[in-house]
CSV table of C-alpha atoms in Angstrom, one decimal:
chain,number,residue,atom,x,y,z
A,28,MET,CA,-10.8,8.0,-17.9
A,29,ALA,CA,-8.7,8.8,-15.3
A,30,GLU,CA,-7.7,6.6,-12.8
A,31,ALA,CA,-8.1,6.9,-8.7
A,32,PRO,CA,-5.5,8.3,-6.7
A,33,TRP,CA,-5.0,5.1,-4.7
A,34,THR,CA,-4.9,2.6,-7.9
A,35,THR,CA,-2.4,4.2,-9.9
A,36,GLU,CA,0.5,1.9,-10.0
A,37,VAL,CA,4.1,2.3,-8.2
A,38,ARG,CA,6.3,0.9,-10.1
A,39,TYR,CA,9.7,2.4,-8.1
A,40,VAL,CA,8.9,0.9,-4.8
A,41,SER,CA,11.5,-1.9,-4.1
A,42,GLY,CA,12.1,-2.1,-0.4
A,43,VAL,CA,11.5,-5.3,1.6
A,44,GLN,CA,9.8,-5.1,4.7
A,45,ASN,CA,10.1,-8.2,7.6
A,46,GLY,CA,11.4,-10.0,4.3
A,47,GLU,CA,8.8,-9.5,2.0
A,48,THR,CA,9.4,-7.7,-1.0
A,49,SER,CA,6.1,-5.6,-2.5
A,50,LYS,CA,4.5,-6.7,-4.9
A,51,ALA,CA,5.2,-3.4,-6.8
A,52,VAL,CA,8.8,-4.1,-7.2
A,53,ALA,CA,10.6,-2.9,-10.4
A,54,PRO,CA,14.3,-3.5,-9.9
A,55,GLY,CA,16.6,-1.4,-11.3
A,56,PRO,CA,19.3,1.2,-11.0
A,57,ALA,CA,18.0,4.9,-9.4
A,58,ARG,CA,17.9,7.1,-11.8
A,59,LYS,CA,18.3,11.0,-11.5
A,60,ARG,CA,14.6,13.3,-11.2
A,61,SER,CA,13.8,16.5,-10.9
A,62,ALA,CA,12.7,18.1,-6.9
A,63,SER,CA,9.2,17.8,-8.1
A,64,ALA,CA,9.7,14.3,-9.4
A,65,THR,CA,11.1,12.9,-6.4
A,66,ARG,CA,8.8,14.7,-4.1
A,67,THR,CA,6.4,12.4,-6.1
A,68,ALA,CA,8.3,9.6,-5.5
A,69,LEU,CA,8.6,9.9,-2.2
A,70,ARG,CA,4.8,10.5,-1.5
A,71,ALA,CA,3.7,7.5,-3.7
A,72,ALA,CA,6.5,5.0,-1.7
A,73,ALA,CA,5.3,7.1,1.7
A,74,ALA,CA,1.2,5.9,1.0
A,75,PHE,CA,2.4,2.5,-0.3
A,76,ARG,CA,4.5,1.4,3.3
A,77,PHE,CA,2.0,3.5,5.4
A,78,GLY,CA,-1.0,1.9,3.5
A,79,LYS,CA,0.7,-1.9,4.1
A,80,TYR,CA,2.6,-1.8,7.5
A,81,GLY,CA,1.2,1.4,9.1
A,82,TYR,CA,2.5,4.1,10.8
A,83,ASP,CA,4.8,2.4,13.5
A,84,GLY,CA,5.9,-0.3,10.7
A,85,THR,CA,7.3,2.5,8.1
A,86,SER,CA,10.7,3.9,8.8
A,87,VAL,CA,11.9,7.4,7.1
A,88,ARG,CA,15.0,5.0,5.9
A,89,ASP,CA,12.3,2.4,4.4
A,90,ILE,CA,10.6,5.1,2.2
A,91,ALA,CA,13.7,6.9,1.0
A,92,GLY,CA,15.6,3.4,0.3
A,93,ASP,CA,12.4,2.8,-2.0
A,94,VAL,CA,12.8,5.7,-4.0
A,95,GLY,CA,16.8,5.2,-3.8
A,96,VAL,CA,17.5,8.6,-2.2
A,97,ASP,CA,19.0,9.5,1.2
A,98,ALA,CA,16.6,9.7,4.0
A,99,ALA,CA,17.8,13.4,4.8
A,100,LEU,CA,16.0,14.1,1.5
A,101,VAL,CA,13.0,12.5,3.4
A,102,TYR,CA,13.5,15.5,6.5
A,103,ARG,CA,14.4,18.5,3.7
A,104,TYR,CA,11.2,18.0,1.8
A,105,PHE,CA,8.7,16.9,4.4
A,106,GLY,CA,10.2,17.6,7.5
A,107,SER,CA,9.4,14.6,9.8
A,108,LYS,CA,7.8,11.3,9.2
A,109,GLU,CA,4.9,12.5,11.4
A,110,ALA,CA,4.4,15.6,8.5
A,111,LEU,CA,5.0,13.1,5.7
A,112,PHE,CA,2.4,10.6,7.1
A,113,ASN,CA,-0.2,13.6,7.4
A,114,ASP,CA,0.5,14.8,3.5
A,115,VAL,CA,-0.3,11.0,1.8
A,116,SER,CA,-3.0,10.1,4.6
A,117,GLY,CA,-5.1,13.5,4.3
A,118,THR,CA,-7.9,12.9,1.8
A,119,GLY,CA,-8.2,16.9,1.3
A,120,LYS,CA,-6.2,16.7,-1.5
A,121,ILE,CA,-7.4,14.2,-3.5
A,122,PHE,CA,-11.0,15.7,-3.6
A,123,GLU,CA,-10.2,19.2,-3.3
A,124,PRO,CA,-10.6,19.0,-7.5
A,125,LEU,CA,-13.8,18.3,-7.5
A,126,LEU,CA,-15.0,22.1,-6.1
A,127,ASP,CA,-13.4,23.5,-8.9
A,128,GLU,CA,-16.3,21.1,-11.3
A,129,PRO,CA,-19.6,22.5,-12.5
A,130,VAL,CA,-22.1,20.6,-10.3
A,131,GLU,CA,-23.6,19.3,-13.5
A,132,ALA,CA,-19.8,17.4,-14.2
A,133,ILE,CA,-20.1,15.7,-10.5
A,134,PRO,CA,-21.2,12.4,-12.0
A,135,GLU,CA,-18.6,12.4,-14.7
A,136,TRP,CA,-15.6,13.6,-12.0
A,137,PHE,CA,-17.0,10.5,-9.5
A,138,CYS,CA,-16.9,8.0,-12.5
A,139,ALA,CA,-13.4,8.9,-13.3
A,140,LEU,CA,-12.5,8.1,-9.8
A,141,LEU,CA,-14.5,5.1,-9.7
A,142,THR,CA,-14.2,3.1,-12.8
A,143,GLY,CA,-11.3,1.1,-14.0
A,144,PRO,CA,-10.2,-2.4,-13.0
A,145,PRO,CA,-8.7,-2.7,-9.7
A,146,ARG,CA,-4.9,-3.2,-10.0
A,147,GLU,CA,-2.5,-5.1,-8.4
A,148,GLY,CA,0.6,-3.4,-6.3
A,149,GLY,CA,-1.2,0.3,-6.8
A,150,PHE,CA,-1.6,2.9,-3.8
A,151,PRO,CA,-3.4,1.2,-1.0
A,152,HIS,CA,-7.1,3.2,-0.6
A,153,PRO,CA,-6.6,6.2,1.7
A,154,VAL,CA,-8.7,5.4,4.8
A,155,LEU,CA,-6.6,2.4,5.0
A,156,SER,CA,-3.7,4.1,5.9
A,157,VAL,CA,-5.2,6.0,8.9
A,158,LEU,CA,-6.8,2.3,10.0
A,159,ARG,CA,-3.3,0.5,10.0
A,160,SER,CA,-1.9,3.5,12.1
A,161,SER,CA,-1.2,3.8,15.6
A,162,GLY,CA,-2.8,7.2,17.1
A,163,ARG,CA,-6.2,5.9,14.8
A,164,ASP,CA,-8.3,8.6,17.5
A,165,GLU,CA,-6.4,11.7,16.2
A,166,ALA,CA,-6.2,10.3,12.3
A,167,VAL,CA,-9.6,9.5,12.0
A,168,ALA,CA,-10.7,13.3,13.5
A,169,ARG,CA,-8.3,14.6,10.7
A,170,LEU,CA,-9.9,12.4,8.2
A,171,ARG,CA,-13.1,13.8,9.4
A,172,ALA,CA,-12.1,17.2,9.3
A,173,ASP,CA,-11.3,16.8,5.8
A,174,PHE,CA,-14.3,15.3,4.5
A,175,THR,CA,-16.2,18.2,6.8
A,176,GLU,CA,-14.3,20.9,4.9
A,177,VAL,CA,-14.6,19.6,1.2
A,178,PHE,CA,-18.0,17.4,1.6
A,179,SER,CA,-20.3,19.0,4.6
A,180,GLU,CA,-19.1,22.4,4.0
A,181,ARG,CA,-17.7,23.5,0.9
A,182,LEU,CA,-19.6,20.8,-1.6
A,183,ALA,CA,-22.9,21.4,0.5
A,184,ALA,CA,-22.5,25.6,-0.2
A,185,ARG,CA,-22.6,24.5,-4.1
A,186,LEU,CA,-25.2,21.8,-4.0
A,187,GLY,CA,-28.0,23.8,-1.6
A,188,GLY,CA,-31.4,23.3,-0.8
A,189,PRO,CA,-32.7,20.9,1.8
A,190,ASP,CA,-30.2,18.4,3.2
A,191,ALA,CA,-27.5,19.9,1.6
A,192,ASP,CA,-24.8,18.9,3.8
A,193,LEU,CA,-26.1,15.6,4.1
A,194,ARG,CA,-26.7,15.0,0.0
A,195,ALA,CA,-22.6,15.8,0.1
A,196,GLU,CA,-21.7,13.3,3.0
A,197,LEU,CA,-23.3,10.9,1.2
A,198,LEU,CA,-21.8,11.2,-1.8
A,199,ALA,CA,-18.4,10.7,-0.2
A,200,ALA,CA,-19.7,8.0,1.4
A,201,TRP,CA,-20.7,6.2,-1.4
A,202,MET,CA,-17.8,7.1,-3.1
A,203,LEU,CA,-15.4,5.5,-1.0
A,204,GLY,CA,-17.2,2.6,0.5
A,205,THR,CA,-17.6,2.0,-3.6
A,206,SER,CA,-14.0,2.5,-4.1
A,207,LEU,CA,-13.0,0.5,-1.0
A,208,MET,CA,-15.3,-2.3,-1.8
A,209,ARG,CA,-13.6,-2.2,-5.7
A,210,THR,CA,-9.5,-1.9,-5.1
A,211,GLU,CA,-9.1,-3.9,-1.6
A,212,ILE,CA,-12.6,-6.0,-1.0
A,213,ARG,CA,-13.5,-6.8,-4.4
A,214,PRO,CA,-16.8,-9.2,-4.2
A,215,PRO,CA,-17.1,-10.6,-7.6
A,216,ALA,CA,-19.6,-8.9,-9.3
A,217,LEU,CA,-18.2,-5.2,-8.0
A,218,ALA,CA,-14.7,-6.5,-8.9
A,219,SER,CA,-16.0,-7.9,-12.6
A,220,ALA,CA,-18.1,-5.4,-13.8
A,221,PRO,CA,-17.5,-3.5,-16.9
A,222,ASP,CA,-17.1,0.3,-16.7
A,223,ALA,CA,-20.0,1.2,-19.0
A,224,THR,CA,-22.2,-0.9,-16.4
A,225,LEU,CA,-21.0,0.6,-13.0
A,226,GLU,CA,-20.7,4.0,-14.2
A,227,ARG,CA,-24.8,3.6,-15.6
A,228,TYR,CA,-25.8,2.8,-11.8
A,229,LEU,CA,-23.1,5.3,-10.2
A,230,ARG,CA,-24.4,8.1,-12.2
A,231,GLU,CA,-28.3,7.3,-11.4
A,232,GLY,CA,-27.3,7.7,-7.9
A,233,ILE,CA,-24.8,10.4,-7.9
A,234,GLU,CA,-27.3,12.8,-9.9
A,235,VAL,CA,-30.0,11.7,-7.0
A,236,LEU,CA,-28.2,13.7,-4.5
A,237,LEU,CA,-27.2,16.3,-6.4
A,238,GLY,CA,-30.6,17.5,-6.0
A,239,PRO,CA,-32.9,17.5,-2.8
A,240,LEU,CA,-35.9,15.3,-2.9
A,241,PRO,CA,-39.9,16.5,-2.6
A,242,GLU,CA,-40.4,17.4,0.7
A,243,ASP,CA,-41.6,13.5,2.1
A,244,GLY,CA,-39.1,12.4,-0.2
A,245,CYS,CA,-41.7,9.8,-2.2
A,246,GLY,CA,-43.3,10.2,-5.5
A,247,ALA,CA,-47.0,8.9,-6.0
A,248,ALA,CA,-48.0,5.2,-5.1
A,249,GLY,CA,-45.6,4.8,-3.0
A,250,THR,CA,-42.7,5.2,-5.1
A,251,VAL,CA,-39.3,7.2,-4.6
A,252,THR,CA,-39.2,9.6,-7.5
A,253,GLY,CA,-35.3,10.3,-8.8
A,254,LYS,CA,-34.2,12.0,-12.2
A,255,GLY,CA,-37.9,12.2,-13.3
A,256,ARG,CA,-38.5,8.4,-13.3
A,257,ASP,CA,-40.2,6.2,-10.5
A,258,LEU,CA,-37.5,3.8,-8.5
A,259,PRO,CA,-39.9,1.1,-6.8
A,260,GLN,CA,-39.5,1.2,-3.1
A,261,ASN,CA,-38.5,-2.3,-1.3
């Protein structure tokens, strides 16, 4: 099952910040890469550093050094430090593939992102790159714009029916909240849950949100109805 983009291991990050060596260090000589592979490596190093040290605590020289290239290459590929930050902290690119999936395949897509054991030394969660950086209001506004476009507008249009935008946003909220808890906060039950168990609960909730509830939101005898079965209401 596919790993979430922010849990993919970064094995080539080898920079030192404030006397601290990254946990993702894998010392070794720089190797030749294609232009595409170098861009990917720079994005990964930038995502790691922006997520861990924030925007102000990260320099272009740090990012380039992690990948073993000259800082001028960062400017050549991305134009500026700000442009690179926008590139790796924008969540739209992560979720756009969802829009190519048939609606019935959406539970599988989400489960592929959310299951799998958290890995030490991977990408920080994308939201952390925003929250740990200066200019948070602007960064949060960009994050909101990304989610509005992908979920509130484009995914909601595909779901259709009453409250489609709300259901799409709830899917995003559940996905991000679950991933943040599982990869960063790691409470014991969620961090240790077998993939099959986690996926079973995730699928039930996701499938409920893919279709609208009855108008009153409830079935008979005070129960909430989802996926053809009655869930007790607390």
